[in-house]
PDB file of C-alpha atoms in Angstrom:
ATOM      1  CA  UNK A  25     -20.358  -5.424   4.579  1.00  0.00           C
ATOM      2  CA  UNK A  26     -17.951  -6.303   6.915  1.00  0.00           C
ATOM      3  CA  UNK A  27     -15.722  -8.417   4.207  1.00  0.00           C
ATOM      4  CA  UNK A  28     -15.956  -5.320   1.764  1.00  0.00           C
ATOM      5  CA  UNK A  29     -14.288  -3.106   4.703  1.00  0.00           C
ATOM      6  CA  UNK A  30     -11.898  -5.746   5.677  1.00  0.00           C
ATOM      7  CA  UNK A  31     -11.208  -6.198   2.169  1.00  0.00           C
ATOM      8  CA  UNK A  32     -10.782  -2.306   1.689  1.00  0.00           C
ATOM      9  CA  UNK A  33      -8.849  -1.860   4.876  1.00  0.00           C
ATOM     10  CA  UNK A  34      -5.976  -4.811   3.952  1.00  0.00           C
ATOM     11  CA  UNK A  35      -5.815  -2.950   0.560  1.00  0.00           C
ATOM     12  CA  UNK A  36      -5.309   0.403   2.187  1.00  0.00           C
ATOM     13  CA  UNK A  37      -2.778  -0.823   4.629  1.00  0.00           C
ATOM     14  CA  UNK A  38      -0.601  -2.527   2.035  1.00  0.00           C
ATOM     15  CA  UNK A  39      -0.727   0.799   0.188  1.00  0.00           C
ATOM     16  CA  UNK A  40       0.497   2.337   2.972  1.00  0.00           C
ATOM     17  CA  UNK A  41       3.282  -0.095   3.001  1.00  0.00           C
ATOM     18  CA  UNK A  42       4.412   0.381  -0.282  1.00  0.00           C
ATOM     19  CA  UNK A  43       3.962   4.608   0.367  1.00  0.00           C
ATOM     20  CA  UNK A  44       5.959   4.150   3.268  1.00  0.00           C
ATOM     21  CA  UNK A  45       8.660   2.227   1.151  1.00  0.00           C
ATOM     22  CA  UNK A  46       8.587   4.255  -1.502  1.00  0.00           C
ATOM     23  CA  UNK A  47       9.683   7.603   0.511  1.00  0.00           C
ATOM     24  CA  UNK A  48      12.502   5.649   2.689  1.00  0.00           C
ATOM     25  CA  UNK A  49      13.987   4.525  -0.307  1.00  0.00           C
ATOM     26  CA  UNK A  50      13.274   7.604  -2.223  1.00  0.00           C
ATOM     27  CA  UNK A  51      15.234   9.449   1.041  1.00  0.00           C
ATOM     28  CA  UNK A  52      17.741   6.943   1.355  1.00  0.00           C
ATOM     29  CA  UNK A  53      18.506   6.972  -2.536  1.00  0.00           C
ATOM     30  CA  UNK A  54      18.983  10.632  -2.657  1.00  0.00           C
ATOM     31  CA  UNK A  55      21.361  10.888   0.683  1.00  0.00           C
ATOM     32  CA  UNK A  56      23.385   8.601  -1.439  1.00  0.00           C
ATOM     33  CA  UNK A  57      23.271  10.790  -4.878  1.00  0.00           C
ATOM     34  CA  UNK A  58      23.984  13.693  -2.425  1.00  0.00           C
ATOM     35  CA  UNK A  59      26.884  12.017  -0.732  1.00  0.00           C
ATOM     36  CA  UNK A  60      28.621  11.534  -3.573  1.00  0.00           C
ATOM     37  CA  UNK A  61      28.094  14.479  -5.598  1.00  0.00           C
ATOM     38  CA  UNK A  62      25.718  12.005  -8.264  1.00  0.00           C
ATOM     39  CA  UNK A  63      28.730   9.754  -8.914  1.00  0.00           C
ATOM     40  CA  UNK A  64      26.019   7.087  -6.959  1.00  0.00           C
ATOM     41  CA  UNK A  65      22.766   6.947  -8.682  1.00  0.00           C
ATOM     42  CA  UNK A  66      20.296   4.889  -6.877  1.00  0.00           C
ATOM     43  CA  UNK A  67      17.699   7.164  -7.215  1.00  0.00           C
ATOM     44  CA  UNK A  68      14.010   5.747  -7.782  1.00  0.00           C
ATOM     45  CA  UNK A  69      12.499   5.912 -11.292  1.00  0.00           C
ATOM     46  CA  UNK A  70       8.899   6.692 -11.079  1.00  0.00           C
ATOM     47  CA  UNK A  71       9.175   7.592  -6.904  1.00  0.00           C
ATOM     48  CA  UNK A  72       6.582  10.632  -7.096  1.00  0.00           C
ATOM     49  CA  UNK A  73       4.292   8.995  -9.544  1.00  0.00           C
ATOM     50  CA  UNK A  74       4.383   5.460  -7.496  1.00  0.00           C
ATOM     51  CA  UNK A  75       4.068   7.718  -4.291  1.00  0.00           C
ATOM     52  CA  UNK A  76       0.949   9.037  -5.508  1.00  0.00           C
ATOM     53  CA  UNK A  77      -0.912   6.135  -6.919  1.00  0.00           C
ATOM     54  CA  UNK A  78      -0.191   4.570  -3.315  1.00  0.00           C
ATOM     55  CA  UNK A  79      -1.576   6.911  -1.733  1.00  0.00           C
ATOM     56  CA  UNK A  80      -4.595   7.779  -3.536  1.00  0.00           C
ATOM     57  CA  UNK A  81      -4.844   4.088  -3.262  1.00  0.00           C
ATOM     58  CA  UNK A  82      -4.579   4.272   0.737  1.00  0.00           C
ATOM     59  CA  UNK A  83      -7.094   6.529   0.607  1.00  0.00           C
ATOM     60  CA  UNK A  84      -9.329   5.600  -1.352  1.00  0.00           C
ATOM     61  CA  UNK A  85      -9.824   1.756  -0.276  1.00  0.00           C
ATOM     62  CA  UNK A  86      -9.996   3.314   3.917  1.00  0.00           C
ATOM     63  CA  UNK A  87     -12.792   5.228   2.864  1.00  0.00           C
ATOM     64  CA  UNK A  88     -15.493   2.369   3.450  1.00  0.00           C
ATOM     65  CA  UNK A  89     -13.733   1.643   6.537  1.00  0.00           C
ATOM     66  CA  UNK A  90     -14.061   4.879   7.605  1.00  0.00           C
ATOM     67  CA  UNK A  91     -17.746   5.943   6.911  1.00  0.00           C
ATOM     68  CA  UNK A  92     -18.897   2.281   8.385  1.00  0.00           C
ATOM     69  CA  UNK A  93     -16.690   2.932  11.785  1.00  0.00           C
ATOM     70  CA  UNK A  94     -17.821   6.859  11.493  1.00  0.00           C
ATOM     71  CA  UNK A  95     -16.279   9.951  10.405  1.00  0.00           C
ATOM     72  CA  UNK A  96     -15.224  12.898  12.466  1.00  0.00           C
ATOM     73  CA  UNK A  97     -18.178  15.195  13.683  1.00  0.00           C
ATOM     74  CA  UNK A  98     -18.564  17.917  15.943  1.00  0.00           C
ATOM     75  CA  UNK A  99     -20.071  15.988  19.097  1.00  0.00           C
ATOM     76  CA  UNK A 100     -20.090  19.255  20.890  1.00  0.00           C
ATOM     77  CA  UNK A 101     -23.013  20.725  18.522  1.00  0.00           C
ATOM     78  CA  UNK A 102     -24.727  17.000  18.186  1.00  0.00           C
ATOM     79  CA  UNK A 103     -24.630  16.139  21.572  1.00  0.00           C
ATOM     80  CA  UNK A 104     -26.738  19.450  22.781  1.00  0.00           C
ATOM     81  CA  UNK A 105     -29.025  18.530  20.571  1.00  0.00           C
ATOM     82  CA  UNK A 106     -32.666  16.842  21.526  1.00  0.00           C
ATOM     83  CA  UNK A 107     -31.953  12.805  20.598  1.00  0.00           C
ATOM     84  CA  UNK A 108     -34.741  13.090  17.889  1.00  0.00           C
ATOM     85  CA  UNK A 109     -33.018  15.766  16.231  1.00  0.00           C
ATOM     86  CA  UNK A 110     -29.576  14.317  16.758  1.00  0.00           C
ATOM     87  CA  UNK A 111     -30.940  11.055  15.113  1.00  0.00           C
ATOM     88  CA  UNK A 112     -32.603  12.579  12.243  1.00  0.00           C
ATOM     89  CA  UNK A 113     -29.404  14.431  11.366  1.00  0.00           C
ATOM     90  CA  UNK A 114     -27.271  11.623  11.346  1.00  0.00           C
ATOM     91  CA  UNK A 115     -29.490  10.066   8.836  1.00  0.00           C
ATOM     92  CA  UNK A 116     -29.755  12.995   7.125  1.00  0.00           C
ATOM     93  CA  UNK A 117     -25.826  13.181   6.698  1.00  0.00           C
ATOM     94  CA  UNK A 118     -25.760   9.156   5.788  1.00  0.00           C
ATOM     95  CA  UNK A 119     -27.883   9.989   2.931  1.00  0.00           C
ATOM     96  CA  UNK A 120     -25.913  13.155   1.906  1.00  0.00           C
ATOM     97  CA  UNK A 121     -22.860  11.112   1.701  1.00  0.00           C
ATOM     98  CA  UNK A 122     -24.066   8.151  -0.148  1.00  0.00           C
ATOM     99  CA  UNK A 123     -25.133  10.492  -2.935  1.00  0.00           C
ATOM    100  CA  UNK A 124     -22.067  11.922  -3.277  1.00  0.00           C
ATOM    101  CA  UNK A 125     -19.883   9.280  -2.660  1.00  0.00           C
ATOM    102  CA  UNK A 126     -22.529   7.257  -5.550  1.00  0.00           C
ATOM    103  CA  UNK A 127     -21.918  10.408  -7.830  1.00  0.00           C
ATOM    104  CA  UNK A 128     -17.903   9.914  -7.146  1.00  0.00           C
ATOM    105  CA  UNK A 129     -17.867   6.555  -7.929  1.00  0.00           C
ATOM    106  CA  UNK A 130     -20.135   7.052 -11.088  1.00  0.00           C
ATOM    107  CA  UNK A 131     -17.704   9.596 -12.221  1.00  0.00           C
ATOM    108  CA  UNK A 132     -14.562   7.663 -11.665  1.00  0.00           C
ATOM    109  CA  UNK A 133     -15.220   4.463 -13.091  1.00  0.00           C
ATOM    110  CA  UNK A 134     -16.454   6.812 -16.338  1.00  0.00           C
ATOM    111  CA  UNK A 135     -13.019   8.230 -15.929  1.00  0.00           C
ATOM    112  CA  UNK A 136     -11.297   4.841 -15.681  1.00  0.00           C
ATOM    113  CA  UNK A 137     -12.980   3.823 -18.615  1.00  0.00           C
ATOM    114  CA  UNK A 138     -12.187   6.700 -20.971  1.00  0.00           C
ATOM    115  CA  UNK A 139      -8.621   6.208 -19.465  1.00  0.00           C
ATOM    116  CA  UNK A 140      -8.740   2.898 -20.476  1.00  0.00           C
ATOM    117  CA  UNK A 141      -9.971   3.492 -24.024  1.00  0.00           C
ATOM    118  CA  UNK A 142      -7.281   6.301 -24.640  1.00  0.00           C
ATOM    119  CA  UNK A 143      -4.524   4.670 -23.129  1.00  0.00           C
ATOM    120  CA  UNK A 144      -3.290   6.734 -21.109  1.00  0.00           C
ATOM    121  CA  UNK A 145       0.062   6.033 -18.823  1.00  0.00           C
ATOM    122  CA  UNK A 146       1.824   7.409 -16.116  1.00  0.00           C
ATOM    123  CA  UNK A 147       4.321  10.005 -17.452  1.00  0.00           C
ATOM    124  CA  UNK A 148       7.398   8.699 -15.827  1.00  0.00           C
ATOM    125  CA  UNK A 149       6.596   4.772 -15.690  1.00  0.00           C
ATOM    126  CA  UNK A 150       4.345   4.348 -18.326  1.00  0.00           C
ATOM    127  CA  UNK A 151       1.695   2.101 -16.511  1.00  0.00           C
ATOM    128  CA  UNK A 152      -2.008   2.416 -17.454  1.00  0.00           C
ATOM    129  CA  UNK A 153      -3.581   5.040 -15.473  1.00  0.00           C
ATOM    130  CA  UNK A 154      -7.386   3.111 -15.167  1.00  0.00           C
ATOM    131  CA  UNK A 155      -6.296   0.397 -12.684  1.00  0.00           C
ATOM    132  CA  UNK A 156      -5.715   3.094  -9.875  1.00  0.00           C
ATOM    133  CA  UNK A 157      -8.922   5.360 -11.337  1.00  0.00           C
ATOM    134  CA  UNK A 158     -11.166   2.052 -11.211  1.00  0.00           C
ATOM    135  CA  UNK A 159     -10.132   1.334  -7.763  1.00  0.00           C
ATOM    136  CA  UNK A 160     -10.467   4.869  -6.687  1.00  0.00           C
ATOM    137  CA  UNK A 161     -14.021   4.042  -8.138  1.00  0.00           C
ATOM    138  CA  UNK A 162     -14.482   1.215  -6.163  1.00  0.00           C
ATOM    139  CA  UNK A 163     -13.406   3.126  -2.954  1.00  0.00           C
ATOM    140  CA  UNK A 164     -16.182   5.534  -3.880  1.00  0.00           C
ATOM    141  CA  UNK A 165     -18.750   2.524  -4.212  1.00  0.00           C
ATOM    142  CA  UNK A 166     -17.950   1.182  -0.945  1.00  0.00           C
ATOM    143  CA  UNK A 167     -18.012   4.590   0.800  1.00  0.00           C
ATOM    144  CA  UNK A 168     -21.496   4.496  -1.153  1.00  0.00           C
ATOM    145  CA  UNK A 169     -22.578   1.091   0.667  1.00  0.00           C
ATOM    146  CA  UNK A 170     -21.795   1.851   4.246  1.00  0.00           C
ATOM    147  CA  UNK A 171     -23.124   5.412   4.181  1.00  0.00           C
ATOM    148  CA  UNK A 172     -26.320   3.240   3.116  1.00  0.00           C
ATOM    149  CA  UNK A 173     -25.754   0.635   5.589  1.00  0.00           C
ATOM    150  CA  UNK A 174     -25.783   3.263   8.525  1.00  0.00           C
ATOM    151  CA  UNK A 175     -28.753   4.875   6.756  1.00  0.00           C
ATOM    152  CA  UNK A 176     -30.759   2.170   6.713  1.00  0.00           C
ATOM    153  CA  UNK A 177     -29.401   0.508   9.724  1.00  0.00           C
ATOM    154  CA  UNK A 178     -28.184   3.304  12.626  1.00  0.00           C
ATOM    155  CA  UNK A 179     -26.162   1.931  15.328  1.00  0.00           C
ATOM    156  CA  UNK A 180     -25.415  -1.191  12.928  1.00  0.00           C
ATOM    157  CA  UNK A 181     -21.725  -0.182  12.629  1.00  0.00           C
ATOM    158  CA  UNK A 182     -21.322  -0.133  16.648  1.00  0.00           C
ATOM    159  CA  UNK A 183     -22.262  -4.178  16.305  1.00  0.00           C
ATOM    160  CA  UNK A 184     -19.969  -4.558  13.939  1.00  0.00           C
TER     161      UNK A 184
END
């Protein structure tokens, strides 16, 4: 488990690189166009569509990362709570969210395989659209696993 999320979380943080290099160049570019009236053209081909594969790649790959480490909760409810109850809600919400996070992935890599089939591109680059849906799949898988992982094994992400 801990590869997957390593995995997942060097994906996510190079797709936050290329996000973050995307926009400064997409800002950059267009101070230029707009300092000289458009007689400069630098401006990025593809910038909004490339922005937006990055980051539903970003988010999608820190999703396993972020169910293994924990998501955000109200402690203030939890924490009042007898332990027993506290515990059994927890697991409760593990299983919850691998179901829908199995469901997700189920669905997207059904979508990334009719996108694959059909062929369909970007509209402004042309590149395949099933590469980004399949790993948006995988995202959802790994979610999947570590929701399971803390089901089956509470605490097991605090050793980790």
């Amino acid at each position: 488990m801990r590869r997957l999320i390593a995995a997942a979380d060097t994906l996510a943080a190079l797709a936050l690189a290329l996000l973050l290099a995307v926009v400064a160049g997409s800002v950059a570019t267009r101070a230029v166009f707009d300092l000289t009236g458009g007689a400069i053209n630098l401006l990025l081909p593809g910038a909004i569509e490339l922005s937006g594969l990055a980051l539903s790649l970003m988010v999608f790959a820190a999703l396993p990362g972020a169910a293994w480490r924990g998501l955000a909760r109200v402690d203030v409810v939890i924490e009042r709570l007898p332990q027993a109850v506290a515990r059994l809600l927890e697991r409760l919400w593990s299983a919850l969210l691998a179901l829908a996070a199995g469901l997700l992935a189920w669905l997207l890599a059904s979508r990334a395989r009719l996108e694959l089939e059909a062929g369909h591109l970007t509209q402004d680059l042309g590149w395949p659209l099933w590469p980004a849906t399949a790993v948006a799949a995988f995202g959802a898988l790994g979610l999947m696993l570590a929701a399971l992982a803390r089901l089956l094994r509470p605490g097991s992400a605090d050793r980790a």
